[in-house]
Coordinates of C-alpha atoms in Angstrom, one line a residue:
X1 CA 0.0 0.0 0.0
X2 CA 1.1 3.8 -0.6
X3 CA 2.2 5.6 1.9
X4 CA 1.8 9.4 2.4
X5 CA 2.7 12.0 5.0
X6 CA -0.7 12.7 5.9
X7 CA -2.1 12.3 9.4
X8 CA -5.5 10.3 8.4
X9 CA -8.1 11.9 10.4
X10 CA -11.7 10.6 9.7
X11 CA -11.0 9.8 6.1
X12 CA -14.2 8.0 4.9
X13 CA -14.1 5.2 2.8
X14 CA -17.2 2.8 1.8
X15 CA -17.0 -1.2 3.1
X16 CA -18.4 -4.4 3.1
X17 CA -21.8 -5.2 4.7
X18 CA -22.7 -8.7 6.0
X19 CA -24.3 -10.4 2.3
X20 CA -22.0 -8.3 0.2
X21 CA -23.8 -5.4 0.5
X22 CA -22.0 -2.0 0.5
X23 CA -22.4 0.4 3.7
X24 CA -23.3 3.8 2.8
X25 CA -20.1 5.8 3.4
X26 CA -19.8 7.4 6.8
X27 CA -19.2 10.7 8.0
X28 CA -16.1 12.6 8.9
X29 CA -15.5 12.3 12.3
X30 CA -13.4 15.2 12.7
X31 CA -11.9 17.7 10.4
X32 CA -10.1 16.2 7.3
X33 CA -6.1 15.7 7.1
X34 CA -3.9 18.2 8.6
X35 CA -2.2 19.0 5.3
X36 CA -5.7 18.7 3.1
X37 CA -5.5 21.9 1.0
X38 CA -1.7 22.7 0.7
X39 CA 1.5 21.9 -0.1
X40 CA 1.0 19.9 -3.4
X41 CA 1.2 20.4 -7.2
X42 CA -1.5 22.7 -8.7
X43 CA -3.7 23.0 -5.7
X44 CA -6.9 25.0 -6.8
X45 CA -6.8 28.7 -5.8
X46 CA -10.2 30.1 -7.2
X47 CA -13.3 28.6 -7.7
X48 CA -12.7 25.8 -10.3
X49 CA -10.5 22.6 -10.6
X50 CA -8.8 22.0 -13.8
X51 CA -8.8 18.2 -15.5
X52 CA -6.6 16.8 -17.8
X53 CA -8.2 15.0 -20.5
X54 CA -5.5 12.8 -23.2
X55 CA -7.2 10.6 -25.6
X56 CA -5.8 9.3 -29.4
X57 CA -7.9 12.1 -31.0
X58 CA -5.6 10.5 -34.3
X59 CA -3.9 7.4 -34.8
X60 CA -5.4 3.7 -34.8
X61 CA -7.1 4.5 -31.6
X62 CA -9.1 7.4 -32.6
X63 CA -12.3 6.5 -32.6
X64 CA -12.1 5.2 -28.9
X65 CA -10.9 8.8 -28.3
X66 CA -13.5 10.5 -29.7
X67 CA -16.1 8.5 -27.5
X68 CA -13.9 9.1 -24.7
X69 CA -13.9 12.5 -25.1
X70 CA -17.8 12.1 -25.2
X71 CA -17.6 10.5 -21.7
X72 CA -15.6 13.2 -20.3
X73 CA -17.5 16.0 -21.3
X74 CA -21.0 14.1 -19.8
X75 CA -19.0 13.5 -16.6
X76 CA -18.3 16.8 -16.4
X77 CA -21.9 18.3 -17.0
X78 CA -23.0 16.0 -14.3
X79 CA -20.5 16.9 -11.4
X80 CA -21.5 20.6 -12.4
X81 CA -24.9 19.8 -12.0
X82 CA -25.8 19.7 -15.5
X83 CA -28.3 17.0 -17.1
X84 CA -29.9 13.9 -15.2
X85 CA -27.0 13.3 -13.3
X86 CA -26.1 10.0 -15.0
X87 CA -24.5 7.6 -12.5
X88 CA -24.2 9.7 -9.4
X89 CA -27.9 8.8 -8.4
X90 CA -26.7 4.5 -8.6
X91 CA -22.9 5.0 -7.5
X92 CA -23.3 3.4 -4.1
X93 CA -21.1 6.2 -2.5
X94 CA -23.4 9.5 -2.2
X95 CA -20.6 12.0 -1.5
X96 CA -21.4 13.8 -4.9
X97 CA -24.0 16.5 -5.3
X98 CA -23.5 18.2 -8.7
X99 CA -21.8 21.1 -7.6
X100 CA -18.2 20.5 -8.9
X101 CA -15.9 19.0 -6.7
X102 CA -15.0 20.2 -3.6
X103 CA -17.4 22.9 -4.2
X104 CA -14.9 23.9 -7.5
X105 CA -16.8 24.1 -10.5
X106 CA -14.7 21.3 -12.7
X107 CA -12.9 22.9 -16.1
X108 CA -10.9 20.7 -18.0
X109 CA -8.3 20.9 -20.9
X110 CA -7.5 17.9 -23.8
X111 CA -4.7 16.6 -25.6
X112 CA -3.9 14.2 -28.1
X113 CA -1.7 11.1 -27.3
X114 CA -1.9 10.2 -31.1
X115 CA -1.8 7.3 -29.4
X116 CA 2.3 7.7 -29.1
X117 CA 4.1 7.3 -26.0
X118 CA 5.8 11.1 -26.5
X119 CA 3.2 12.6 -27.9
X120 CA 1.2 11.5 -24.8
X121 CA 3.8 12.6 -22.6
X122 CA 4.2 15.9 -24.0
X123 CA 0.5 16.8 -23.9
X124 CA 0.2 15.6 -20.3
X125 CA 3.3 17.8 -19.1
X126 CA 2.1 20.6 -20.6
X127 CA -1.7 20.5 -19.1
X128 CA -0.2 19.9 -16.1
X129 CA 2.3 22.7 -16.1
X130 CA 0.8 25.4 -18.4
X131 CA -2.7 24.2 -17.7
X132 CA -2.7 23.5 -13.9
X133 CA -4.4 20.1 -14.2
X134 CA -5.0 18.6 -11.0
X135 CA -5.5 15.0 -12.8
X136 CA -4.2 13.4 -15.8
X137 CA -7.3 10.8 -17.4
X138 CA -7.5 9.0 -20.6
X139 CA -5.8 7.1 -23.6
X140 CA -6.3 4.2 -25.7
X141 CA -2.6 2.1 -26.0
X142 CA -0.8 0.7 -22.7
X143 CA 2.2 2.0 -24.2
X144 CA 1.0 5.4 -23.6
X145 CA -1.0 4.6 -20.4
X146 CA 2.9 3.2 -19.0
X147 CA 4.4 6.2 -20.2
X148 CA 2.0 8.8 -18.8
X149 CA 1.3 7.1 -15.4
X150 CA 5.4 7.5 -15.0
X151 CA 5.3 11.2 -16.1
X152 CA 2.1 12.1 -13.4
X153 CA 4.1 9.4 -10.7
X154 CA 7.3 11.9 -11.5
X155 CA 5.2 15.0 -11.2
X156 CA 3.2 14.5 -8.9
X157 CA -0.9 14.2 -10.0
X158 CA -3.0 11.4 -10.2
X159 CA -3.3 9.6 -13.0
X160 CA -6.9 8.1 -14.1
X161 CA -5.9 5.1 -16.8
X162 CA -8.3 5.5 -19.0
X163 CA -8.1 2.1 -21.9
X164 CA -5.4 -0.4 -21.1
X165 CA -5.1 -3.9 -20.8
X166 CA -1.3 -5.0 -20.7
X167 CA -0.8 -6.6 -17.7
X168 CA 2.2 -4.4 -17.1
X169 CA 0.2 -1.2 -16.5
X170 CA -0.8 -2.6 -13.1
X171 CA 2.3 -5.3 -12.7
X172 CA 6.0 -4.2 -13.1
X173 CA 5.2 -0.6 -14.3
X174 CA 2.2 -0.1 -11.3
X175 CA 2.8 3.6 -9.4
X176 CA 1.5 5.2 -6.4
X177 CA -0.7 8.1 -8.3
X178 CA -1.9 5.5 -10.8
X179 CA -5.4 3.7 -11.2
X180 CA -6.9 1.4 -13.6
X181 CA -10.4 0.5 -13.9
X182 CA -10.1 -1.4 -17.0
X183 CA -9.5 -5.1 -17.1
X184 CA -6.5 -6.7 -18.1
X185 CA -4.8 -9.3 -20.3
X186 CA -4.9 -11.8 -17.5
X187 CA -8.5 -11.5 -16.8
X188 CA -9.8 -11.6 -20.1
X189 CA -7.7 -14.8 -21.3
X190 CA -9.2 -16.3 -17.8
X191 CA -12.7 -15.8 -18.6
X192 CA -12.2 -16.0 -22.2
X193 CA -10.1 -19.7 -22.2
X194 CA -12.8 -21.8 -20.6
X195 CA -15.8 -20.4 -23.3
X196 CA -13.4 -21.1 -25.8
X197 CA -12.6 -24.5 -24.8
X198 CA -16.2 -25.9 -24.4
X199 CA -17.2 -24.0 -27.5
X200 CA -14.1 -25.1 -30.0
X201 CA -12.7 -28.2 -27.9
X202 CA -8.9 -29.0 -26.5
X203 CA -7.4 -30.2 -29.0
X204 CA -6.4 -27.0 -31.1
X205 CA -3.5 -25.2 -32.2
X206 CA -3.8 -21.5 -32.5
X207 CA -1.3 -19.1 -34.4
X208 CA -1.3 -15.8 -32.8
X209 CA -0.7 -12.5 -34.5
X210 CA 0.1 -9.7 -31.9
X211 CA 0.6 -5.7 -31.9
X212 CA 4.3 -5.6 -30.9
X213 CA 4.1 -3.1 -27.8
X214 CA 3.4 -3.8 -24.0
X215 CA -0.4 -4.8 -24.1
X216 CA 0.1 -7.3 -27.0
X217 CA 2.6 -8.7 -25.9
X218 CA 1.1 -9.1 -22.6
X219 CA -2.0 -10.3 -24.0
X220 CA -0.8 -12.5 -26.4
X221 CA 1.6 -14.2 -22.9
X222 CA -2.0 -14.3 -20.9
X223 CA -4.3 -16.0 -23.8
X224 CA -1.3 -18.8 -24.7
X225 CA -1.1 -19.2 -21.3
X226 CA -4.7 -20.1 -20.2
X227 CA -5.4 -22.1 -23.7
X228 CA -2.4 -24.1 -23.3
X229 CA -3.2 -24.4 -20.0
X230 CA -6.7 -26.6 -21.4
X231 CA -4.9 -28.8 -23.9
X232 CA -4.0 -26.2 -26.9
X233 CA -0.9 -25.9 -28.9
X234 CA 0.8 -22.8 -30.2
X235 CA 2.0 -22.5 -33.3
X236 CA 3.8 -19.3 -33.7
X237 CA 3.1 -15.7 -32.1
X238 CA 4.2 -13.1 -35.0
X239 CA 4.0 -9.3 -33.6
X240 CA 3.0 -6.6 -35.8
X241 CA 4.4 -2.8 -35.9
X242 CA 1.1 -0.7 -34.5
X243 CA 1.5 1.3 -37.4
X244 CA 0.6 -1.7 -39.9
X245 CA -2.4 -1.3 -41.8
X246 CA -2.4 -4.0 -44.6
X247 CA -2.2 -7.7 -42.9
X248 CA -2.1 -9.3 -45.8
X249 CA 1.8 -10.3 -45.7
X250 CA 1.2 -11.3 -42.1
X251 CA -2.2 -13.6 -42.8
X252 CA -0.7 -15.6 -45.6
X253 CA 1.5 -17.4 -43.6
X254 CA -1.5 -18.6 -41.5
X255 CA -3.0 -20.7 -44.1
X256 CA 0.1 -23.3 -44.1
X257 CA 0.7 -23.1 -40.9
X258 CA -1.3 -26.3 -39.8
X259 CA -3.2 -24.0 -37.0
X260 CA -6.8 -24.5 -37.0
X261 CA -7.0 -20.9 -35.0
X262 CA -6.3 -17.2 -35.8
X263 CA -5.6 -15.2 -32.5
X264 CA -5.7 -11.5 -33.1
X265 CA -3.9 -9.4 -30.1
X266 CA -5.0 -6.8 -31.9
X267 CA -6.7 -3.9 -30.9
X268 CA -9.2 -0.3 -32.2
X269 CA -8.0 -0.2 -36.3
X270 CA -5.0 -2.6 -35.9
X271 CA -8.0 -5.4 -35.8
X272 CA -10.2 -4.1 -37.8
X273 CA -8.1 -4.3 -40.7
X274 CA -6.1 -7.7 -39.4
X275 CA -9.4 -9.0 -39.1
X276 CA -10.8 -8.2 -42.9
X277 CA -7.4 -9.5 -44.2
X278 CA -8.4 -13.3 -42.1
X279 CA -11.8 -12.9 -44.1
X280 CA -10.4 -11.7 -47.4
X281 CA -8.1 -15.1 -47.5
X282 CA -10.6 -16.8 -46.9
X283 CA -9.5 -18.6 -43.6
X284 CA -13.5 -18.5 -42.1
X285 CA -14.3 -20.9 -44.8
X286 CA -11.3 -23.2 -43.9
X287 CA -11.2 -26.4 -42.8
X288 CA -7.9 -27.6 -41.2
X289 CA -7.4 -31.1 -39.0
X290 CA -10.6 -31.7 -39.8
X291 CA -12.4 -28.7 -38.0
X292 CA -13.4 -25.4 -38.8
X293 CA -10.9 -23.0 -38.6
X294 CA -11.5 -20.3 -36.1
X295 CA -10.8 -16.6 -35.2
X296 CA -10.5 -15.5 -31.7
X297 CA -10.4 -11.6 -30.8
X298 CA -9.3 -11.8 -27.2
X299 CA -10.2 -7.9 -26.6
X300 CA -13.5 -6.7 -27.8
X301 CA -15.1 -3.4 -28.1
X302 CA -18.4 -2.2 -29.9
X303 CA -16.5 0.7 -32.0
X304 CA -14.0 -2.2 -33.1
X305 CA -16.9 -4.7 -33.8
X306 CA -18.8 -1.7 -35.9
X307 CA -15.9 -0.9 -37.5
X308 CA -15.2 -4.9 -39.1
X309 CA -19.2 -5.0 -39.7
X310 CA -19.8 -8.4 -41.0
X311 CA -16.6 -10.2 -40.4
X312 CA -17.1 -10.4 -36.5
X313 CA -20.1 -12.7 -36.4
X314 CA -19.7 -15.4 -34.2
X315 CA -16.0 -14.3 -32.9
X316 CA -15.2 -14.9 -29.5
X317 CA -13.7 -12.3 -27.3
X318 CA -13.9 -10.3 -24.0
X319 CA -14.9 -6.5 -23.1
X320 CA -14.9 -4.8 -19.7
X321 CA -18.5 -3.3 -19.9
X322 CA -21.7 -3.2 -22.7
X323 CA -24.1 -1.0 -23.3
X324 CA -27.0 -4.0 -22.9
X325 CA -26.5 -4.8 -19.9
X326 CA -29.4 -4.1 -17.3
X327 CA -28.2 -2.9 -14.3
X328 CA -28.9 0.7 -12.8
X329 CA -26.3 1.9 -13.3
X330 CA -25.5 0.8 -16.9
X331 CA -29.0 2.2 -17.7
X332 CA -28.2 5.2 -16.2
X333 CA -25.5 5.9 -18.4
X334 CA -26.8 4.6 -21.7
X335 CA -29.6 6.9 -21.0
X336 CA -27.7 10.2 -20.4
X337 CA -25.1 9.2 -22.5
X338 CA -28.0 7.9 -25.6
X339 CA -29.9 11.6 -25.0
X340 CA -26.4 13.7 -25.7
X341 CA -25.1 11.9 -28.4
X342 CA -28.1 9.7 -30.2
X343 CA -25.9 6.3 -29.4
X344 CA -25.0 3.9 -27.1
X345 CA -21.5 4.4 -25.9
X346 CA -18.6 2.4 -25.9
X347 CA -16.6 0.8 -23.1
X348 CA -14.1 3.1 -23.9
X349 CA -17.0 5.8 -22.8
X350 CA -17.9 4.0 -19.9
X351 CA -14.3 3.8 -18.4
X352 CA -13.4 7.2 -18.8
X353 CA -16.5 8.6 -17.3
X354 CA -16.6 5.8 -14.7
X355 CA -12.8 7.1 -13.7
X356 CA -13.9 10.7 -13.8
X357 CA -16.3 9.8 -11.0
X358 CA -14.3 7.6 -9.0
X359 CA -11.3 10.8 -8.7
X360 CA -14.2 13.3 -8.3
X361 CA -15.6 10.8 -5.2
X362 CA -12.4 10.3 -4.1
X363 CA -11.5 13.9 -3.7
X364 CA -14.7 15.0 -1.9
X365 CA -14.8 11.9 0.6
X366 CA -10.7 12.6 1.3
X367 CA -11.7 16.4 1.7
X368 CA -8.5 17.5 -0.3
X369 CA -7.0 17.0 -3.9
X370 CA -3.4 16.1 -2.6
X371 CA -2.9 13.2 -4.7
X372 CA -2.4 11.6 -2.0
X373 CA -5.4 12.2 0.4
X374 CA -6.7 10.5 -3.3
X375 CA -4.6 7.8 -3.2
X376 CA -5.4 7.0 0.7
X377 CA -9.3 7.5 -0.4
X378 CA -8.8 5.1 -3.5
X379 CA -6.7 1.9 -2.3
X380 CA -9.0 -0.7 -0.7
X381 CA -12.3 1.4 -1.7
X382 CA -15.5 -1.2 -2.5
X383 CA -18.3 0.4 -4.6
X384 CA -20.9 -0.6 -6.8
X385 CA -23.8 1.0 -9.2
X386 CA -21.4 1.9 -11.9
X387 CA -22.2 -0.7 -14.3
X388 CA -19.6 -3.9 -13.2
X389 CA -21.4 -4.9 -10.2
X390 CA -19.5 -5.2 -7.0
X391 CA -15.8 -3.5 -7.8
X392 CA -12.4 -3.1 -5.4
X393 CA -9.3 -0.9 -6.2
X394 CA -7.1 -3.2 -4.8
X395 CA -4.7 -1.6 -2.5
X396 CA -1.5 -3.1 -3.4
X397 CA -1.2 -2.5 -7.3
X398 CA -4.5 0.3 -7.8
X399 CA -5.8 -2.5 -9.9
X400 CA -9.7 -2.4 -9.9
X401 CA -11.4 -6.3 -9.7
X402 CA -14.4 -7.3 -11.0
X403 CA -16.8 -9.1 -13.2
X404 CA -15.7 -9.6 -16.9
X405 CA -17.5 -10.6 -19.9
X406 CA -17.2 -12.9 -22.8
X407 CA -19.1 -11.4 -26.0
X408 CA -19.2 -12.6 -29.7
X409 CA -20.4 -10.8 -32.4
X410 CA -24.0 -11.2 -33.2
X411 CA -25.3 -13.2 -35.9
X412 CA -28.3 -11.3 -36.9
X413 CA -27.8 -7.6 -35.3
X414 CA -31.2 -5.2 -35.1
X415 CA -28.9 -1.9 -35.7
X416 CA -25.3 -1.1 -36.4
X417 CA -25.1 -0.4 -32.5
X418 CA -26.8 -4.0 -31.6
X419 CA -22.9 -6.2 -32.8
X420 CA -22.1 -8.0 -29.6
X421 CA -23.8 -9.9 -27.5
X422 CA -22.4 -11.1 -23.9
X423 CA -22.5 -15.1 -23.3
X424 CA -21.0 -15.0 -20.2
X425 CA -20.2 -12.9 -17.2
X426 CA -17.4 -14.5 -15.8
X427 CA -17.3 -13.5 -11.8
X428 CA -13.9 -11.7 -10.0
X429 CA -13.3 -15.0 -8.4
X430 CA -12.4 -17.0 -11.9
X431 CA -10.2 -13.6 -13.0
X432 CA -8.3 -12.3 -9.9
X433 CA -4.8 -12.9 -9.1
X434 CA -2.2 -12.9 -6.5
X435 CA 0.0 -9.6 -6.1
X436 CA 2.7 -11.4 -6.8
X437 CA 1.8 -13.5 -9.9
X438 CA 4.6 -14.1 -12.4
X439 CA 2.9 -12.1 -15.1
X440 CA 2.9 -8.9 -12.6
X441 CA 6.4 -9.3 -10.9
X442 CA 8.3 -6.8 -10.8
X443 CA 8.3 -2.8 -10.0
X444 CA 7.2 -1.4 -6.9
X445 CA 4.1 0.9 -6.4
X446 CA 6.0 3.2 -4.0
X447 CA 4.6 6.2 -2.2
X448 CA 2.2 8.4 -3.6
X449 CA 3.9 11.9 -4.6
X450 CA 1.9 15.2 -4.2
X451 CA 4.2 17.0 -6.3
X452 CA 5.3 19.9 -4.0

């Protein structure tokens, strides 16, 4: 756990009930932490609080940067007090009221990480500095989230991860002022293996083509691991520059391969395109050791699945939330989010907003935005009404755990938002991990750093 050099009086955190039920949070018992409102980077002087919102608004990410721009801009409206609200009337912790935080009407700023690890950096430093962001959110590519959680670690603001999945992020590259929401390469080859197993069998042998930066690599490690793990055999793991856009070289291969499986670590356009180059070869139609060959997408998203139209029916893979599923909270959000836009929003959307709330809650039940009255407000909190059911940001590595689910593409979808459709929801139990896991050695979280 981070440690800080505050004096923790009354901090007010949300628990466990008896059943699994959450306690409503409780009061401060006394006035908040003796340092609360000075004495770190960028503390608010006036009346508002300045975010720092870094998405791919170009690149291969882009369009999971425009929609998380979207969600930033809704989350923002509804901590102002603007529109229905959205999630702040299911988030089981009641702390906001839709008048800023802390009382501070919220402002924020954007960059684009063009989904480059420099790029990233550069936009963050210079919101933070020039800007006066208080937080750093956003970004499509763990290569970026890795790079920008060290630059707000270094500088001394929290950083909200907004879409990554390597395993690293929260493993050997975890820091103090850093949080994920998002799920990771290890959890979605965990929930994914075991659907893949009873639906294709154990005796397969998969060929795996992978972006060649942290999260694929990552990935590609977690999904051999688990299927291997039930019986199936790898026959090669070929890693792709992000920057690729025809496939076609890298497909070919495939056909004489003797795998009977296409895995595609491939993420936003990356698998759009690898994915249309499987189709154009024809491998969908392929029979090889006498089964049908078979294409596996271990990390899903609607925008992704919109984006390969007709080539994702009936293709296997995992996502860390979906507009369709019924629980208050999700509905909450698909309504607010429906209303302003006229669509459903992506996970992507549903992250980044999800964060947004989480810092803004943080903040007010800490009393402070010292990154690390945020940090001692964050580690260990349990919550729930924000669309994944029961949730923990584990203390030791600010990774949160939860539900994940298994989706394939629809075979007969009602609208060009209706692609996916969840077949299982795996639970935390089947998808968490020890601290310590080989996959997440190394680094050390350290102590959070408020900058000044």
């Amino acid at each position: 756990m981070s440690n800080s050099n505050f004096t923790r009086r009354g901090l007010l955190k949300t628990s466990a009930m008896a059943g699994g039920a959450l306690a409503a949070p409780t009061l401060f018992d006394g006035s908040v932490w003796a340092d609360g409102h000075s004495g770190y980077l960028n503390a608010p002087t006036g009346s508002t609080v300045t975010l720092g919102f870094n998405v791919p608004q170009s690149g291969p990410y882009a369009d999971e940067g425009a929609d998380e721009l979207r969600a930033y801009e809704l989350a923002v409206e509804h901590l102002n007090g603007g529109g229905d609200g959205g999630m702040m009337s299911t988030f089981s912790s009641k702390v906001l009221q839709g008048n800023g935080i802390l009382g501070k009407k919220v402002e924020f700023v954007t960059g684009d990480t063009q989904t480059k690890s420099d790029a990233a950096r550069a936009s963050a430093k210079s919101m933070i500095e020039k800007d006066g962001a208080v937080m750093i959110t956003g970004g499509s590519s763990s290569g970026v989230a890795v790079a920008v959680q060290g630059l707000c670690q270094e500088a001394g603001v929290i950083f909200m991860a907004g879409l990554t999945h390597s395993n690293d992020t929260t493993g050997k590259d975890k820091k103090a002022n850093g949080f994920r929401h998002f799920f990771n390469g290890y959890m979605s080859a965990a929930a994914l293996a075991p659907v893949l197993q009873a639906r294709y069998g154990s005796d397969r042998t998969a060929y795996h083509l992978t972006a060649d930066y942290t999260w694929g690599w990552t990935q590609q490690e977690s999904i051999q691991a688990a299927t291997e793990a039930l019986g199936w055999k790898t026959a090669n793991n070929v890693l792709t520059p992000l920057a690729t856009t025809d496939f076609s070289s890298y497909v070919a291969p495939v056909l004489n391969s003797g795998a009977d499986v296409l895995v595609l670590n491939h993420y936003g356009g990356n698998m759009v395109n690898s994915l249309t180059s499987a189709v154009q070869f024809g491998l969908r139609e392929k029979q090889v050791n006498g089964k049908d060959f078979e294409i596996v997408v271990p990390l899903y998203s609607r925008l992704m699945a919109k984006g390969a139209g007709e080539n994702v029916k009936g293709i296997f893979g995992s996502t860390n939330w979906h507009w369709s599923l019924t629980d208050e909270g999700s509905k909450a959000f698909v309504k607010s989010f429906g209303e302003k836009y006229g669509f459903p929003p992506s996970q992507a959307a549903h992250t980044c907003y999800v964060q947004t709330m989480l810092y803004a809650d943080a903040a007010e039940r800490a009393g402070t935005f010292n990154p690390c009255g945020i940090v001692e407000a964050l580690e260990g909190f349990k919550f729930d009404g924000l669309g994944n059911g029961p949730t923990e940001y584990r203390a030791e590595d600010h990774q949160c755990f939860k539900d994940v689910l298994v989706v394939k593409g629809k075979d007969n979808p009602t609208s060009e938002f209706d692609l996916l459709e969840i077949v299982e929801i795996t639970p935390r139990a089947q998808v968490e991990y020890a601290v310590d896991h080989p996959m997440f050695a190394g680094g050390e979280l350290g102590k959070c750093n408020p900058g000044a």
